[in-house]
Amino acid sequence: YFSKILLLHAHAGEDDRSLAGKVGVAPFLIREYKAAAKNFSLPKTINAIHYIRMTDLQLKGIGAANADQYGLLREMIFKLIH
C-alpha cells in the first residue's frame, strides 16, 4: 500500500489513467490513493515503509529477542498514525 503511495508521489502531476498504470491499480481506485497521498507526505510515506520493515524484522526475531508481537504491532501502528 505504502509503496504504491510512494510511486504516486514520484509521478505526481500525471493524469489519472497514466498514474493508475504506473502504480498498478485500476483507474477507478486512483482517487483513493491520491487521498492517501495527501494524508501521507513523501517523508511520512518513507517513514511508514521503514516502520513496517523494522517491525517485520523484529517479529522475525532480528533486533528484538523475545519481544511481544502485539506490543510491536501496537508500536508500529502508533508510529504510523503519529
mmCIF file of C-alpha atoms in Angstrom:
data_model
loop_
_atom_site.group_PDB
_atom_site.id
_atom_site.type_symbol
_atom_site.label_atom_id
_atom_site.label_comp_id
_atom_site.label_asym_id
_atom_site.label_seq_id
_atom_site.Cartn_x
_atom_site.Cartn_y
_atom_site.Cartn_z
ATOM 1 C CA TYR A 1 0.000 0.000 0.000
ATOM 2 C CA PHE A 2 2.677 2.488 1.014
ATOM 3 C CA SER A 3 4.912 1.546 -1.903
ATOM 4 C CA LYS A 4 2.031 2.466 -4.218
ATOM 5 C CA ILE A 5 1.647 5.798 -2.430
ATOM 6 C CA LEU A 6 5.392 6.315 -2.877
ATOM 7 C CA LEU A 7 5.022 5.693 -6.624
ATOM 8 C CA LEU A 8 2.158 8.172 -6.681
ATOM 9 C CA HIS A 9 4.427 10.814 -5.131
ATOM 10 C CA ALA A 10 7.121 10.038 -7.680
ATOM 11 C CA HIS A 11 4.726 10.544 -10.600
ATOM 12 C CA ALA A 12 2.737 13.479 -9.242
ATOM 13 C CA GLY A 13 1.181 15.713 -11.859
ATOM 14 C CA GLU A 14 0.349 12.993 -14.357
ATOM 15 C CA ASP A 15 -3.191 12.169 -15.442
ATOM 16 C CA ASP A 16 -5.207 9.564 -13.520
ATOM 17 C CA ARG A 17 -5.104 6.857 -16.200
ATOM 18 C CA SER A 18 -1.333 7.098 -16.512
ATOM 19 C CA LEU A 19 -0.936 7.103 -12.732
ATOM 20 C CA ALA A 20 -3.131 4.021 -12.388
ATOM 21 C CA GLY A 21 -0.934 2.148 -14.857
ATOM 22 C CA LYS A 22 2.307 3.150 -13.150
ATOM 23 C CA VAL A 23 1.012 2.437 -9.645
ATOM 24 C CA GLY A 24 -0.605 -0.822 -10.723
ATOM 25 C CA VAL A 25 -4.199 -0.225 -9.662
ATOM 26 C CA ALA A 26 -7.479 0.053 -11.517
ATOM 27 C CA PRO A 27 -8.202 3.604 -12.742
ATOM 28 C CA PHE A 28 -11.282 3.921 -10.521
ATOM 29 C CA LEU A 29 -9.125 3.370 -7.409
ATOM 30 C CA ILE A 30 -6.612 6.120 -8.127
ATOM 31 C CA ARG A 31 -8.741 8.734 -6.310
ATOM 32 C CA GLU A 32 -8.440 6.763 -3.066
ATOM 33 C CA TYR A 33 -4.663 6.538 -3.447
ATOM 34 C CA LYS A 34 -4.476 10.273 -4.172
ATOM 35 C CA ALA A 35 -6.396 10.947 -0.953
ATOM 36 C CA ALA A 36 -3.940 8.717 0.924
ATOM 37 C CA ALA A 37 -1.019 10.589 -0.672
ATOM 38 C CA LYS A 38 -2.452 13.828 0.727
ATOM 39 C CA ASN A 39 -2.553 12.294 4.221
ATOM 40 C CA PHE A 40 0.939 10.775 3.905
ATOM 41 C CA SER A 41 3.504 13.219 2.561
ATOM 42 C CA LEU A 42 6.627 11.848 0.909
ATOM 43 C CA PRO A 43 8.673 11.831 4.161
ATOM 44 C CA LYS A 44 5.785 10.242 6.085
ATOM 45 C CA THR A 45 5.423 7.572 3.403
ATOM 46 C CA ILE A 46 9.124 6.744 3.556
ATOM 47 C CA ASN A 47 8.954 6.576 7.365
ATOM 48 C CA ALA A 48 5.887 4.314 7.190
ATOM 49 C CA ILE A 49 7.731 1.861 4.943
ATOM 50 C CA HIS A 50 10.681 1.975 7.337
ATOM 51 C CA TYR A 51 8.473 1.294 10.396
ATOM 52 C CA ILE A 52 6.767 -1.629 8.668
ATOM 53 C CA ARG A 53 10.100 -3.107 7.615
ATOM 54 C CA MET A 54 11.623 -2.737 11.094
ATOM 55 C CA THR A 55 8.550 -4.302 12.723
ATOM 56 C CA ASP A 56 8.706 -7.191 10.255
ATOM 57 C CA LEU A 57 12.336 -7.849 11.174
ATOM 58 C CA GLN A 58 11.570 -7.633 14.907
ATOM 59 C CA LEU A 59 8.668 -10.059 14.541
ATOM 60 C CA LYS A 60 11.118 -12.455 12.885
ATOM 61 C CA GLY A 61 13.448 -12.129 15.879
ATOM 62 C CA ILE A 62 16.027 -9.764 14.433
ATOM 63 C CA GLY A 63 16.820 -6.875 16.746
ATOM 64 C CA ALA A 64 14.195 -7.731 19.344
ATOM 65 C CA ALA A 65 14.651 -11.079 21.037
ATOM 66 C CA ASN A 66 11.615 -12.334 22.976
ATOM 67 C CA ALA A 67 9.546 -9.276 22.049
ATOM 68 C CA ASP A 68 5.786 -9.281 22.468
ATOM 69 C CA GLN A 69 4.321 -9.426 18.953
ATOM 70 C CA TYR A 70 1.221 -7.451 19.911
ATOM 71 C CA GLY A 71 3.344 -4.794 21.574
ATOM 72 C CA LEU A 72 5.456 -4.473 18.430
ATOM 73 C CA LEU A 73 2.357 -4.146 16.259
ATOM 74 C CA ARG A 74 0.813 -1.550 18.595
ATOM 75 C CA GLU A 75 4.038 0.444 18.498
ATOM 76 C CA MET A 76 4.129 0.304 14.692
ATOM 77 C CA ILE A 77 0.518 1.454 14.401
ATOM 78 C CA PHE A 78 1.195 4.313 16.819
ATOM 79 C CA LYS A 79 4.180 5.404 14.723
ATOM 80 C CA LEU A 80 2.135 5.206 11.517
ATOM 81 C CA ILE A 81 -0.660 7.327 12.950
ATOM 82 C CA HIS A 82 1.574 9.952 14.552
#
